[in-house]
Tab-separated table of C-alpha atoms and ligand atoms in Angstrom:
chain	number	residue	atom	x	y	z
T	28	MET	CA	27.070	-0.336	6.199
T	29	GLU	CA	25.350	1.998	8.624
T	30	ALA	CA	22.158	0.823	10.325
T	31	VAL	CA	19.825	2.347	12.876
T	32	THR	CA	17.950	0.380	15.547
T	33	VAL	CA	14.633	1.610	16.960
T	34	LYS	CA	12.841	0.161	19.986
T	35	SER	CA	9.227	0.304	21.116
T	36	GLN	CA	8.178	0.878	24.718
T	37	THR	CA	7.250	-2.795	24.947
T	38	GLY	CA	10.719	-3.955	23.750
T	39	ALA	CA	10.066	-4.676	20.060
T	40	THR	CA	12.993	-3.636	17.842
T	41	ALA	CA	13.603	-2.899	14.178
T	42	GLN	CA	16.799	-2.384	12.218
T	43	ILE	CA	16.989	-0.093	9.200
T	44	TYR	CA	20.000	0.346	6.970
T	45	THR	CA	20.743	3.763	5.469
T	46	HIS	CA	21.428	1.858	2.202
T	47	GLY	CA	17.966	1.907	0.596
T	48	ALA	CA	16.245	2.896	3.923
T	49	HIS	CA	16.036	-0.871	3.948
T	50	LEU	CA	14.452	-2.476	7.009
T	51	THR	CA	16.125	-5.847	7.751
T	52	SER	CA	14.631	-6.898	11.058
T	53	TRP	CA	11.502	-6.491	13.155
T	54	ILE	CA	11.589	-8.459	16.399
T	55	SER	CA	8.311	-8.474	18.331
T	56	SER	CA	8.148	-7.769	22.050
T	57	SER	CA	7.905	-11.515	22.602
T	58	GLY	CA	11.248	-11.966	20.804
T	59	GLU	CA	10.086	-13.324	17.444
T	60	GLU	CA	11.772	-12.203	14.203
T	61	LEU	CA	9.009	-11.408	11.707
T	62	ILE	CA	11.074	-10.397	8.695
T	63	PHE	CA	13.081	-12.673	6.376
T	64	VAL	CA	16.595	-11.828	5.194
T	65	SER	CA	18.516	-14.332	3.081
T	66	LYS	CA	21.655	-15.787	4.641
T	67	LYS	CA	23.201	-15.114	1.236
T	68	ALA	CA	22.149	-11.423	1.122
T	69	ILE	CA	24.896	-9.128	-0.133
T	70	PHE	CA	25.437	-6.093	2.102
T	71	LYS	CA	27.339	-4.041	-0.416
T	72	PRO	CA	26.000	-0.961	-2.250
T	73	PRO	CA	24.622	-0.543	-4.835
T	74	LYS	CA	23.199	-4.086	-4.559
T	75	ALA	CA	19.800	-4.193	-2.836
T	76	ILE	CA	19.697	-6.402	0.208
T	77	ARG	CA	17.871	-9.702	-0.470
T	78	GLY	CA	15.017	-9.783	2.047
T	79	GLY	CA	13.772	-7.229	4.544
T	80	ILE	CA	11.707	-4.422	3.015
T	81	PRO	CA	13.267	-3.041	-0.184
T	82	VAL	CA	11.617	0.254	-1.014
T	83	CYS	CA	10.714	0.088	-4.712
T	84	PHE	CA	10.629	3.660	-6.024
T	85	PRO	CA	10.076	5.507	-8.375
T	86	GLN	CA	9.147	2.334	-10.231
T	87	PHE	CA	7.754	-1.037	-9.276
T	88	GLY	CA	9.168	-4.038	-11.145
T	89	LYS	CA	9.481	-3.487	-14.837
T	90	LEU	CA	6.444	-1.159	-15.064
T	91	GLY	CA	8.417	1.660	-16.668
T	92	PRO	CA	11.707	2.562	-18.316
T	93	LEU	CA	13.928	2.325	-15.243
T	94	GLY	CA	15.840	-0.673	-13.858
T	95	GLN	CA	13.825	-3.310	-11.995
T	96	HIS	CA	12.078	-1.771	-8.898
T	97	GLY	CA	13.639	1.690	-9.411
T	98	PHE	CA	16.837	2.932	-7.833
T	99	ALA	CA	15.882	3.996	-4.297
T	100	ARG	CA	16.692	0.513	-3.003
T	101	ASN	CA	20.191	0.829	-4.504
T	102	SER	CA	20.922	4.263	-3.026
T	103	THR	CA	22.107	5.495	0.331
T	104	PHE	CA	19.735	7.608	2.424
T	105	THR	CA	20.601	9.947	5.288
T	106	VAL	CA	19.007	9.859	8.739
T	107	SER	CA	17.004	13.051	9.083
T	108	SER	CA	15.375	12.481	12.464
T	109	GLN	CA	15.316	9.799	15.102
T	110	THR	CA	13.703	9.044	18.442
T	111	ASP	CA	13.813	5.792	20.480
T	112	CYS	CA	10.939	4.227	18.530
T	113	SER	CA	11.048	6.039	15.185
T	114	VAL	CA	13.442	7.012	12.404
T	115	THR	CA	13.077	9.021	9.181
T	116	LEU	CA	15.563	8.648	6.319
T	117	LYS	CA	15.706	10.828	3.264
T	118	PHE	CA	17.093	10.500	-0.249
T	119	ARG	CA	17.593	13.324	-2.741
T	120	PRO	CA	19.412	11.911	-5.754
T	121	THR	CA	22.388	13.877	-6.944
T	122	PRO	CA	22.609	14.924	-10.643
T	123	GLU	CA	25.124	12.056	-11.103
T	124	GLN	CA	22.742	9.516	-9.559
T	125	LEU	CA	19.879	10.790	-11.731
T	126	GLU	CA	22.036	10.460	-14.815
T	127	GLU	CA	23.136	6.971	-13.903
T	128	ALA	CA	19.545	5.879	-13.238
T	129	LYS	CA	18.407	7.580	-16.489
T	130	PHE	CA	15.813	9.543	-14.531
T	131	ALA	CA	15.388	13.185	-15.454
T	132	HIS	CA	13.609	14.556	-12.403
T	133	ARG	CA	14.737	15.764	-9.008
T	134	PHE	CA	12.797	14.448	-6.050
T	135	GLU	CA	13.023	13.749	-2.362
T	136	LEU	CA	11.896	10.472	-0.863
T	137	ALA	CA	11.432	10.198	2.909
T	138	VAL	CA	10.945	6.792	4.506
T	139	SER	CA	9.867	6.543	8.144
T	140	VAL	CA	9.619	3.543	10.414
T	141	THR	CA	7.817	3.786	13.795
T	142	LEU	CA	7.262	0.975	16.295
T	143	GLY	CA	4.310	0.963	18.680
T	144	THR	CA	1.276	-0.956	19.785
T	145	ASN	CA	-2.368	-0.863	18.726
T	146	ASP	CA	-5.465	-0.756	20.890
T	147	ARG	CA	-5.415	-4.542	21.161
T	148	GLY	CA	-1.921	-4.360	22.646
T	149	GLU	CA	-0.345	-5.935	19.501
T	150	ASP	CA	3.072	-4.816	18.282
T	151	THR	CA	2.855	-2.520	15.245
T	152	LEU	CA	5.293	-1.313	12.660
T	153	THR	CA	4.288	1.737	10.648
T	154	GLN	CA	6.302	2.503	7.546
T	155	THR	CA	5.560	5.622	5.536
T	156	LEU	CA	6.699	6.923	2.172
T	157	GLU	CA	6.608	10.602	1.326
T	158	ALA	CA	7.796	11.635	-2.128
T	159	THR	CA	8.099	15.232	-3.302
T	160	ASN	CA	8.587	16.247	-6.895
T	161	MET	CA	11.384	18.857	-6.749
T	162	SER	CA	11.677	19.360	-10.508
T	163	ASP	CA	9.732	21.649	-12.766
T	164	ALA	CA	7.933	18.925	-14.737
T	165	ALA	CA	5.551	16.161	-13.801
T	166	PHE	CA	6.796	12.609	-13.669
T	167	ASP	CA	5.143	9.180	-13.243
T	168	ILE	CA	5.618	6.953	-10.239
T	169	THR	CA	4.852	3.391	-9.262
T	170	ALA	CA	6.125	1.960	-5.964
T	171	ALA	CA	6.012	-0.903	-3.467
T	172	LEU	CA	7.085	-1.830	0.030
T	173	HIS	CA	8.506	-5.207	-0.949
T	174	THR	CA	8.056	-6.871	2.420
T	175	TYR	CA	9.639	-10.320	2.956
T	176	PHE	CA	8.017	-12.102	5.904
T	177	THR	CA	9.601	-15.059	7.653
T	178	VAL	CA	7.229	-18.042	7.920
T	179	SER	CA	7.295	-21.452	9.630
T	180	SER	CA	6.935	-23.317	6.361
T	181	ILE	CA	5.419	-22.061	3.139
T	182	ASP	CA	2.909	-24.934	3.059
T	183	GLN	CA	1.511	-23.683	6.394
T	184	VAL	CA	0.803	-20.198	5.069
T	185	GLN	CA	-2.352	-18.576	3.733
T	186	ILE	CA	-2.883	-15.052	2.551
T	187	THR	CA	-6.354	-13.675	3.070
T	188	GLY	CA	-8.046	-10.474	1.986
T	189	VAL	CA	-7.333	-10.633	-1.739
T	190	ASP	CA	-9.949	-12.047	-4.113
T	191	ASN	CA	-9.141	-14.725	-6.705
T	192	LYS	CA	-8.381	-12.535	-9.726
T	193	PHE	CA	-4.841	-11.392	-10.418
T	194	LEU	CA	-2.244	-10.529	-13.049
T	195	ASP	CA	0.160	-13.441	-13.323
T	196	ASN	CA	3.741	-12.222	-13.596
T	197	THR	CA	4.908	-15.762	-14.373
T	198	GLN	CA	2.808	-15.491	-17.574
T	199	ASP	CA	3.495	-11.981	-18.887
T	200	MET	CA	0.896	-10.414	-16.588
T	201	LYS	CA	-1.911	-12.539	-17.992
T	202	GLU	CA	-5.275	-11.982	-16.253
T	203	SER	CA	-5.807	-15.141	-14.241
T	204	THR	CA	-8.156	-16.662	-11.663
T	205	SER	CA	-7.514	-19.126	-8.846
T	206	GLU	CA	-9.940	-21.146	-6.711
T	207	PRO	CA	-11.912	-18.811	-4.400
T	208	GLY	CA	-10.504	-18.551	-0.888
T	209	PRO	CA	-7.134	-17.770	0.678
T	210	VAL	CA	-3.926	-17.899	-1.364
T	211	THR	CA	-1.878	-21.003	-0.661
T	212	PHE	CA	1.494	-22.053	-2.008
T	213	SER	CA	2.561	-25.208	-3.825
T	214	GLY	CA	4.720	-23.675	-6.588
T	215	GLU	CA	6.019	-20.385	-7.854
T	216	VAL	CA	3.691	-17.452	-7.197
T	217	ASP	CA	4.263	-13.985	-8.629
T	218	ARG	CA	0.968	-12.124	-8.762
T	219	ILE	CA	-0.358	-8.600	-8.783
T	220	TYR	CA	-3.756	-8.293	-7.147
T	221	VAL	CA	-5.210	-5.069	-8.439
T	222	LYS	CA	-7.156	-2.730	-6.116
T	223	THR	CA	-7.370	-4.952	-3.072
T	224	PRO	CA	-9.040	-4.200	0.249
T	225	ASP	CA	-6.649	-2.281	2.532
T	226	ASN	CA	-6.451	-5.035	5.200
T	227	LEU	CA	-4.668	-8.232	4.236
T	228	GLN	CA	-3.407	-11.058	6.454
T	229	ILE	CA	-0.641	-13.628	6.441
T	230	VAL	CA	-1.940	-16.545	8.451
T	231	ASP	CA	0.927	-18.837	9.556
T	232	LYS	CA	-0.592	-21.990	11.035
T	233	GLY	CA	2.854	-23.378	11.902
T	234	LYS	CA	3.809	-20.385	14.020
T	235	ARG	CA	0.182	-19.858	15.152
T	236	ARG	CA	0.650	-16.235	14.120
T	237	THR	CA	-1.270	-13.801	11.981
T	238	ILE	CA	0.284	-10.650	10.600
T	239	THR	CA	-2.198	-7.998	9.456
T	240	LEU	CA	-1.022	-5.591	6.800
T	241	HIS	CA	-3.021	-2.384	6.582
T	242	LYS	CA	-2.099	-0.174	3.589
T	243	GLU	CA	-2.907	3.346	2.488
T	244	GLY	CA	-2.096	4.918	-0.850
T	245	LEU	CA	-0.932	1.577	-2.220
T	246	PRO	CA	-3.979	0.135	-3.980
T	247	ASP	CA	-2.476	-3.153	-5.224
T	248	ALA	CA	-0.822	-6.119	-3.523
T	249	VAL	CA	1.931	-8.302	-4.909
T	250	VAL	CA	2.343	-11.841	-3.637
T	251	TRP	CA	5.634	-13.553	-4.392
T	252	ASN	CA	7.368	-16.818	-3.617
T	253	PRO	CA	10.096	-17.792	-6.110
T	254	TRP	CA	9.879	-21.558	-5.356
T	255	ALA	CA	12.722	-23.992	-6.109
T	256	GLU	CA	13.824	-23.213	-9.647
T	257	LYS	CA	13.929	-19.399	-9.326
T	258	ALA	CA	15.539	-19.754	-5.882
T	259	LYS	CA	18.411	-21.662	-7.489
T	260	ALA	CA	18.802	-18.956	-10.098
T	261	MET	CA	19.321	-16.172	-7.494
T	262	ALA	CA	22.925	-15.838	-6.360
T	263	ASP	CA	21.912	-13.988	-3.145
T	264	PHE	CA	19.210	-16.453	-2.052
T	265	ASP	CA	19.843	-19.952	-0.731
T	266	ASP	CA	18.282	-22.839	-2.640
T	267	GLU	CA	15.980	-23.959	0.164
T	268	GLU	CA	15.049	-20.537	1.593
T	269	TYR	CA	11.838	-20.234	-0.419
T	270	LYS	CA	10.314	-22.610	2.138
T	271	GLY	CA	10.702	-20.076	4.930
T	272	MET	CA	9.523	-16.819	3.388
T	273	VAL	CA	6.738	-15.081	1.554
T	274	CYS	CA	6.514	-11.581	0.117
T	275	LEU	CA	3.339	-9.588	0.538
T	276	GLU	CA	3.970	-6.182	-1.014
T	277	PRO	CA	1.561	-3.259	-0.830
T	278	ALA	CA	2.055	-1.522	-4.139
T	279	LEU	CA	1.082	1.172	-6.566
T	280	ALA	CA	1.651	-1.137	-9.520
T	281	ALA	CA	-0.987	-2.043	-12.103
T	282	SER	CA	-3.286	0.682	-10.697
T	283	GLY	CA	-0.582	3.225	-11.483
T	284	PRO	CA	1.247	5.144	-12.513
T	285	ILE	CA	0.439	8.332	-10.671
T	286	SER	CA	1.642	11.558	-12.240
T	287	LEU	CA	3.402	13.688	-9.609
T	288	GLN	CA	3.202	17.383	-10.448
T	289	PRO	CA	5.999	19.862	-9.611
T	290	GLN	CA	6.135	20.411	-5.828
T	291	GLN	CA	3.370	17.860	-5.307
T	292	GLN	CA	3.796	15.340	-2.487
T	293	TRP	CA	2.680	11.716	-2.481
T	294	HIS	CA	2.101	9.773	0.751
T	295	ALA	CA	1.642	6.077	1.281
T	296	GLN	CA	2.057	3.719	4.222
T	297	GLN	CA	1.713	0.263	5.600
T	298	VAL	CA	0.933	-0.669	9.179
T	299	LEU	CA	1.895	-4.194	10.169
T	300	SER	CA	0.511	-5.753	13.343
T	301	VAL	CA	1.139	-9.164	14.783
T	302	SER	CA	-1.149	-11.418	16.786
T	303	ASN	CA	-0.583	-14.908	18.109
T	304	THR	CA	-3.498	-17.277	17.638
Q	560	G6P	O1	15.039	-9.896	-7.676
Q	560	G6P	P1	14.332	-8.597	-7.408
Q	560	G6P	O2	14.630	-7.542	-8.440
Q	560	G6P	O3	14.601	-8.105	-6.030
Q	560	G6P	O4	12.778	-8.917	-7.505
Q	560	G6P	C1	12.192	-9.892	-6.736
Q	560	G6P	C2	10.724	-10.028	-7.134
Q	560	G6P	O5	10.070	-8.826	-6.818
Q	560	G6P	C3	8.636	-8.818	-7.051
Q	560	G6P	O6	7.995	-9.615	-6.147
Q	560	G6P	C4	8.300	-9.207	-8.475
Q	560	G6P	O7	6.893	-9.370	-8.614
Q	560	G6P	C5	9.019	-10.466	-8.851
Q	560	G6P	O8	8.840	-10.721	-10.272
Q	560	G6P	C6	10.512	-10.374	-8.582
Q	560	G6P	O9	11.157	-11.547	-8.942
């Protein structure tokens, strides 16, 4: 499978597969891998790669009639432009792909990844989505950047920025509440936090590292760790790997869908930055 590598001026790198415009690695300028990919991941289309950043589009999860997380992550993109530190990949489904996905509308989805630094000198990764409705009727979209972060140990991790109310996907999206304060992990977590602030953090005490996730156009945030039982049930995920990963996914999920009118464009992005504490 074809992949592109981009490099920042400070030596950070990222790898993006054309299959799904799927980012599978982001190595900081100090040489740390920040993204989790399962050692059992299957690199064979149309299967989505387990880990990295699957692009969920035009549907998040089961929030619509399509297959889980839509079909962009199962489809091959083409590289439309590239520089040393940036790449843009595009996907325009063919009539056959639309038929197979049972989706009636033509669209183009562009995914860009750009590496840089912010004004504090921290490594940044900016990932943008730009969708254009190329059909003559409106259609509904939900979406997510399903980001798998690698962590020292899940019991050393806290997610801050979300409040304590969420929809619990382990209980049919029941409205639930946790203790106030950061999210911690001691069992399966599969939650949609609706309309969160746009800055969220993954605080990894074990690695003494904080990743800040700034999102735009993606009002919700999904937090996921499958824990032991679900890990065992996934063929492309090793039984113990849940201890070394967490997903924090900026999403247009429960706040959606958005109706995209003919010729209308929709933009969204996440900017990840990393600091050592
Ligand atoms: O197995 P996948 O289709 O890649 O989905 C992996 C996970 O994605 C999201 O985080 C959902 O909230 C979970 O319910 C789902 O299990």
